[in-house]
Amino acid sequence: MYDLVTFGEAMIRLTAPEFMRLEQVSSLAITAGGAEMNVAVNAAQLGLKTAWVSRLVDNWSGRYIRNKGQELGVDMSNIVWVEFDGVGFERNGFYHLEMGAGPRASSVTYDRGHSAISKVQTGEIDWASIFSKARWFHLSGITPALSESAAAVSAEALKAARAAGVTTSYDLNFRSKLWSAEQAQAVNRPMMEHVSVLIGNEEDFEKSLGFAAEGTTESYSKLEPESYKEVAQRVKEAFPNIEMIGTTLRDAKTGWLNDWRTLLFDGEEFYLSRIYEDLELVDRVGGGDSFSSGLIFSLLNGKSSQDAVDFAGGYSALAHTFPGDFNWATAAEAEKAMQAGGVRISR
């Protein structure tokens, strides 16, 4: 039995060290990452039994991704393997990261064209078998953005999960480098009828579903929770099957300092975490995935809505303090953070 199943792309992540630009460096730090794999890894580290479903080319990069997931407690046995043709007509994706500092924002460059997961086909994955032994299924808007066939399989997976009685969550995760807002809305809106828990930030709700908050700025900063309460209510009215809506609120002051807060709407009431002011960022990639992980972990363990948003807020705030896509914080550390615990050295 899986507590959580996720489906999506993972890539090899290559990061320039010491805040340098890529053209400056003579070496790169390597790891793996990708929204749905991040959620599976984080949830496994918190104690859930998780599985990640994907399609990978059977070469060094595919095996590296598989091995990294296995090392961190994720069942990787549901990967569809594609034979390496020696040329790369199908390949595994890469992404390159430059870490920002001060007024310079971090920057991601993708190298993921013709990836194996973008060529996935409906009927290729035995969803009925996978969901017969699962409690929760998580997907993000990145996966359907990869190709028309990936969008079709994403919809297929959501329908199969709901048919099997599995709770579904969907992180809108809009990526402008993958598709336009118009394309995202055309694909995402029909899938919402199969979603139980919807997750996203201020940009996601506007670009992926067409629900903009009042007071939105071009940089999506300094947004008040009240404006997102109104957005959440409008989304719930449009898609009544959605039971909960979670969002992250970020005020990016500099490349290093952000304010962070999380919100949860359970269809009747709104719940807010504490504000994490002047959160010092080591690496902001994966912060939203950690919110998803913390929320899923909390709800599967029967926490109240307030406790769930508090835990997810603390857990995702801590994610910003670790390099890499994955969150290395423990549940105990998240509990301490949500209670405004001190940062004196633990002896």
XYZ file of C-alpha atoms in Angstrom:
347
model
C 0.000 0.000 0.000
C 1.327 3.425 -0.979
C 0.414 6.445 1.091
C 1.324 8.661 -1.857
C 1.904 8.187 -5.587
C 3.257 10.998 -7.772
C 3.733 11.225 -11.554
C 5.991 13.541 -13.509
C 9.421 14.395 -14.832
C 12.661 14.455 -12.887
C 15.792 15.974 -14.343
C 19.485 16.079 -13.681
C 20.142 19.366 -11.894
C 23.459 21.133 -12.543
C 24.141 24.118 -10.286
C 26.829 26.761 -10.560
C 28.611 26.976 -7.176
C 29.169 30.069 -5.034
C 26.583 32.230 -6.815
C 28.628 32.266 -10.029
C 27.219 32.423 -13.521
C 27.380 29.234 -15.522
C 29.946 30.650 -17.935
C 32.267 31.408 -15.010
C 32.539 27.922 -13.575
C 34.877 25.002 -14.117
C 32.670 22.508 -12.233
C 28.979 22.036 -11.468
C 27.166 20.461 -8.523
C 24.966 17.564 -9.674
C 21.790 16.203 -8.155
C 18.284 15.291 -9.330
C 15.037 17.196 -9.020
C 11.555 17.706 -10.368
C 8.285 18.761 -8.768
C 6.561 15.411 -8.341
C 9.731 13.552 -7.429
C 10.504 16.260 -4.876
C 7.105 15.707 -3.254
C 7.608 11.925 -3.183
C 11.088 12.260 -1.658
C 10.022 14.815 0.953
C 6.979 12.785 1.991
C 9.123 9.654 2.261
C 11.562 11.507 4.501
C 8.621 12.492 6.706
C 7.655 8.835 7.035
C 5.096 8.144 4.305
C 5.380 5.191 1.913
C 5.687 6.833 -1.489
C 6.091 5.877 -5.145
C 7.090 7.949 -8.156
C 5.844 7.073 -11.649
C 7.633 8.306 -14.758
C 9.266 7.362 -18.055
C 13.065 7.423 -18.330
C 15.723 6.484 -20.856
C 17.868 3.647 -19.538
C 21.234 5.409 -19.487
C 23.429 6.933 -16.782
C 21.146 9.915 -16.179
C 18.038 7.752 -15.866
C 19.760 5.393 -13.481
C 21.104 8.332 -11.485
C 17.559 9.687 -11.026
C 16.264 6.237 -10.052
C 19.107 5.672 -7.608
C 18.621 9.073 -5.990
C 14.937 8.344 -5.372
C 15.698 4.892 -3.980
C 18.373 6.302 -1.665
C 15.779 8.615 -0.156
C 13.077 6.019 0.393
C 10.880 6.303 -2.710
C 9.582 3.216 -4.545
C 10.932 3.667 -8.088
C 9.643 0.339 -9.459
C 6.878 1.936 -11.552
C 9.216 3.699 -13.985
C 8.668 2.887 -17.673
C 12.152 2.333 -19.108
C 13.054 3.272 -22.674
C 16.076 1.693 -24.345
C 18.867 4.181 -25.039
C 19.341 4.481 -28.807
C 22.884 5.812 -28.525
C 21.936 9.085 -30.202
C 19.360 10.766 -27.983
C 16.125 10.944 -29.973
C 14.616 10.251 -26.571
C 16.521 11.547 -23.590
C 16.286 12.509 -19.950
C 15.996 16.186 -19.120
C 18.551 18.476 -17.505
C 18.243 21.859 -15.898
C 20.911 24.391 -15.026
C 20.656 26.759 -12.082
C 22.385 30.014 -11.239
C 21.763 31.094 -7.644
C 20.869 34.758 -7.244
C 22.011 37.160 -4.560
C 20.897 40.637 -3.514
C 18.952 42.247 -6.376
C 19.938 39.449 -8.816
C 17.312 36.721 -9.057
C 18.113 33.048 -9.435
C 17.834 31.756 -12.997
C 16.890 28.354 -14.396
C 17.718 27.155 -17.914
C 15.988 23.989 -19.130
C 17.469 21.369 -21.442
C 14.542 18.970 -21.557
C 13.354 18.833 -25.178
C 12.439 15.357 -26.522
C 12.549 13.900 -23.016
C 11.231 10.384 -22.508
C 8.356 11.559 -20.305
C 7.197 14.025 -22.979
C 6.587 11.041 -25.283
C 4.503 9.039 -22.798
C 1.273 7.649 -24.279
C -2.143 6.893 -22.829
C -2.452 3.218 -21.914
C 1.283 2.892 -21.335
C 1.009 3.022 -17.526
C -1.200 0.592 -15.604
C -2.925 3.170 -13.417
C -5.610 0.769 -12.203
C -2.980 -1.502 -10.681
C -1.016 1.360 -9.145
C -4.063 3.045 -7.620
C -5.511 -0.190 -6.279
C -2.940 0.113 -3.500
C -2.722 3.891 -3.013
C -4.269 6.490 -0.707
C -3.250 9.754 -2.404
C -2.145 10.828 -5.893
C -0.219 14.046 -6.572
C 0.453 15.749 -9.893
C 1.601 19.201 -10.947
C 0.895 21.468 -13.895
C 4.456 20.983 -15.116
C 3.741 17.470 -16.394
C 0.890 18.309 -18.814
C 2.926 21.290 -20.035
C 5.565 18.953 -21.476
C 3.550 17.743 -24.473
C 0.046 16.951 -25.702
C 0.542 13.281 -24.894
C 1.820 14.075 -21.388
C -1.291 16.210 -20.867
C -3.489 13.321 -22.007
C -1.756 10.894 -19.632
C -2.050 13.404 -16.782
C -5.814 13.572 -17.323
C -5.933 9.778 -17.638
C -4.121 9.414 -14.306
C -6.388 11.848 -12.459
C -9.520 10.115 -13.747
C -8.166 6.689 -12.803
C -7.238 7.899 -9.328
C -10.688 9.308 -8.663
C -12.316 6.154 -10.047
C -10.245 4.139 -7.553
C -11.327 6.353 -4.655
C -7.874 7.897 -4.255
C -7.561 11.463 -2.966
C -5.974 13.680 -5.624
C -3.917 16.848 -5.304
C -2.763 19.145 -8.089
C -0.119 21.853 -7.812
C -0.762 24.315 -10.637
C 2.986 25.105 -10.938
C 2.820 27.422 -13.974
C 6.045 27.545 -16.008
C 6.163 30.281 -18.643
C 9.141 28.597 -20.342
C 6.955 25.563 -21.103
C 3.628 27.064 -22.237
C 1.476 30.167 -22.373
C -1.290 31.106 -19.949
C -3.868 30.397 -22.659
C -2.497 26.904 -23.250
C -2.290 26.226 -19.524
C -5.901 27.227 -18.898
C -7.206 25.167 -21.810
C -5.576 22.043 -20.381
C -5.886 22.674 -16.648
C -9.491 23.747 -16.318
C -11.020 20.436 -17.537
C -8.752 18.489 -15.163
C -10.004 20.376 -12.127
C -13.148 18.225 -11.939
C -10.912 15.308 -10.889
C -8.962 17.218 -8.201
C -9.620 17.001 -4.443
C -6.920 19.379 -3.165
C -5.665 22.280 -5.290
C -2.340 23.992 -4.612
C -0.691 27.030 -6.141
C 0.821 30.454 -5.615
C -0.382 33.863 -6.756
C 0.947 33.545 -10.318
C -0.327 29.978 -10.712
C -3.965 30.820 -10.044
C -3.900 33.658 -12.546
C -1.894 32.044 -15.346
C -3.056 28.430 -14.999
C -6.755 28.966 -14.238
C -7.508 32.606 -14.992
C -8.258 33.734 -11.420
C -6.301 36.898 -10.606
C -6.099 38.391 -7.125
C -6.765 42.079 -6.606
C -3.613 44.096 -6.160
C -1.471 41.720 -8.185
C 1.813 43.278 -9.264
C 4.013 42.246 -12.145
C 6.407 40.600 -9.696
C 3.590 39.014 -7.623
C 4.969 40.483 -4.407
C 3.519 42.121 -1.307
C 0.194 40.345 -1.672
C -2.221 40.251 1.220
C -3.983 37.018 2.260
C -7.376 38.741 1.955
C -7.078 38.954 -1.831
C -6.393 35.212 -2.008
C -9.345 34.387 0.134
C -11.482 35.903 -2.584
C -9.606 33.932 -5.266
C -10.043 30.680 -3.348
C -13.776 31.269 -3.008
C -14.107 31.927 -6.745
C -12.161 28.760 -7.576
C -14.336 26.727 -5.212
C -17.499 28.115 -6.834
C -16.176 27.242 -10.300
C -15.048 23.732 -9.278
C -17.253 22.569 -6.368
C -15.615 19.121 -6.238
C -12.384 20.715 -4.941
C -12.381 20.193 -1.183
C -9.335 22.216 -0.164
C -7.240 24.978 -1.688
C -3.729 25.742 -0.464
C -1.479 28.594 -1.468
C 1.925 30.006 -0.638
C 2.477 33.741 -0.255
C 5.972 35.058 -0.937
C 7.335 38.582 -0.690
C 10.704 38.383 -2.414
C 12.610 41.328 -0.958
C 15.994 40.293 -2.390
C 17.535 37.160 -3.836
C 18.399 36.185 -0.258
C 15.560 37.523 1.888
C 11.900 36.590 1.494
C 8.810 36.742 3.669
C 6.848 33.472 3.516
C 3.368 32.452 4.602
C 0.892 29.710 3.718
C -2.904 29.635 3.507
C -5.473 26.828 3.424
C -9.175 27.033 2.564
C -11.284 24.010 3.495
C -14.412 25.173 1.670
C -15.780 26.972 4.698
C -12.967 28.532 6.705
C -9.545 30.027 5.975
C -6.431 29.102 7.933
C -3.108 30.959 7.905
C 0.332 29.932 9.072
C 2.590 32.330 10.914
C 4.675 34.718 8.812
C 8.328 33.732 8.340
C 9.868 37.191 8.030
C 13.240 37.789 6.396
C 13.615 34.117 5.589
C 17.238 33.656 4.523
C 17.364 31.662 1.303
C 20.035 29.107 0.641
C 18.001 27.726 -2.283
C 14.389 28.597 -3.064
C 13.845 25.818 -5.628
C 11.352 23.298 -4.272
C 9.728 25.542 -1.668
C 6.273 25.036 -3.129
C 6.865 21.280 -3.433
C 7.687 21.203 0.264
C 4.404 22.965 1.020
C 2.604 20.243 -0.964
C 4.550 17.531 0.866
C 3.840 18.976 4.279
C 0.164 19.448 3.511
C -0.276 15.895 2.178
C 1.614 14.443 5.144
C -0.536 16.379 7.595
C -3.872 15.554 5.994
C -3.048 11.861 5.605
C -2.217 11.816 9.304
C -5.548 13.358 10.260
C -4.299 16.782 11.323
C -6.803 19.633 11.556
C -6.798 22.289 8.844
C -4.993 24.766 11.113
C -2.370 22.234 12.152
C -1.926 21.184 8.522
C -1.270 24.693 7.219
C 0.988 25.436 10.200
C 3.061 22.302 9.629
C 3.221 22.810 5.850
C 4.230 26.433 6.387
C 7.034 25.546 8.761
C 8.224 22.620 6.671
C 8.288 24.647 3.442
C 10.017 27.581 5.159
C 12.776 25.192 6.237
C 13.118 23.899 2.667
C 14.631 27.247 1.706
C 17.560 26.606 4.054
C 18.914 23.554 2.205
C 20.689 23.417 -1.176
C 18.994 21.238 -3.765
C 15.396 20.429 -4.639
C 14.805 18.111 -1.683
C 13.870 19.131 1.854
C 16.135 17.669 4.542
C 14.148 19.031 7.493
C 12.616 16.587 9.943
C 9.029 16.641 11.181
C 10.321 17.675 14.609
C 12.157 20.657 13.098
C 9.006 21.696 11.245
C 7.005 21.494 14.470
C 9.585 23.694 16.181
C 9.561 26.224 13.336
C 5.760 26.512 13.274
C 5.826 27.250 16.994
C 8.347 30.048 16.413
C 11.143 28.007 17.941
C 14.496 29.662 18.487
C 17.579 29.140 16.337
C 20.097 28.662 19.149
C 22.371 25.703 18.523
C 20.812 22.382 19.506
C 23.153 20.570 21.953
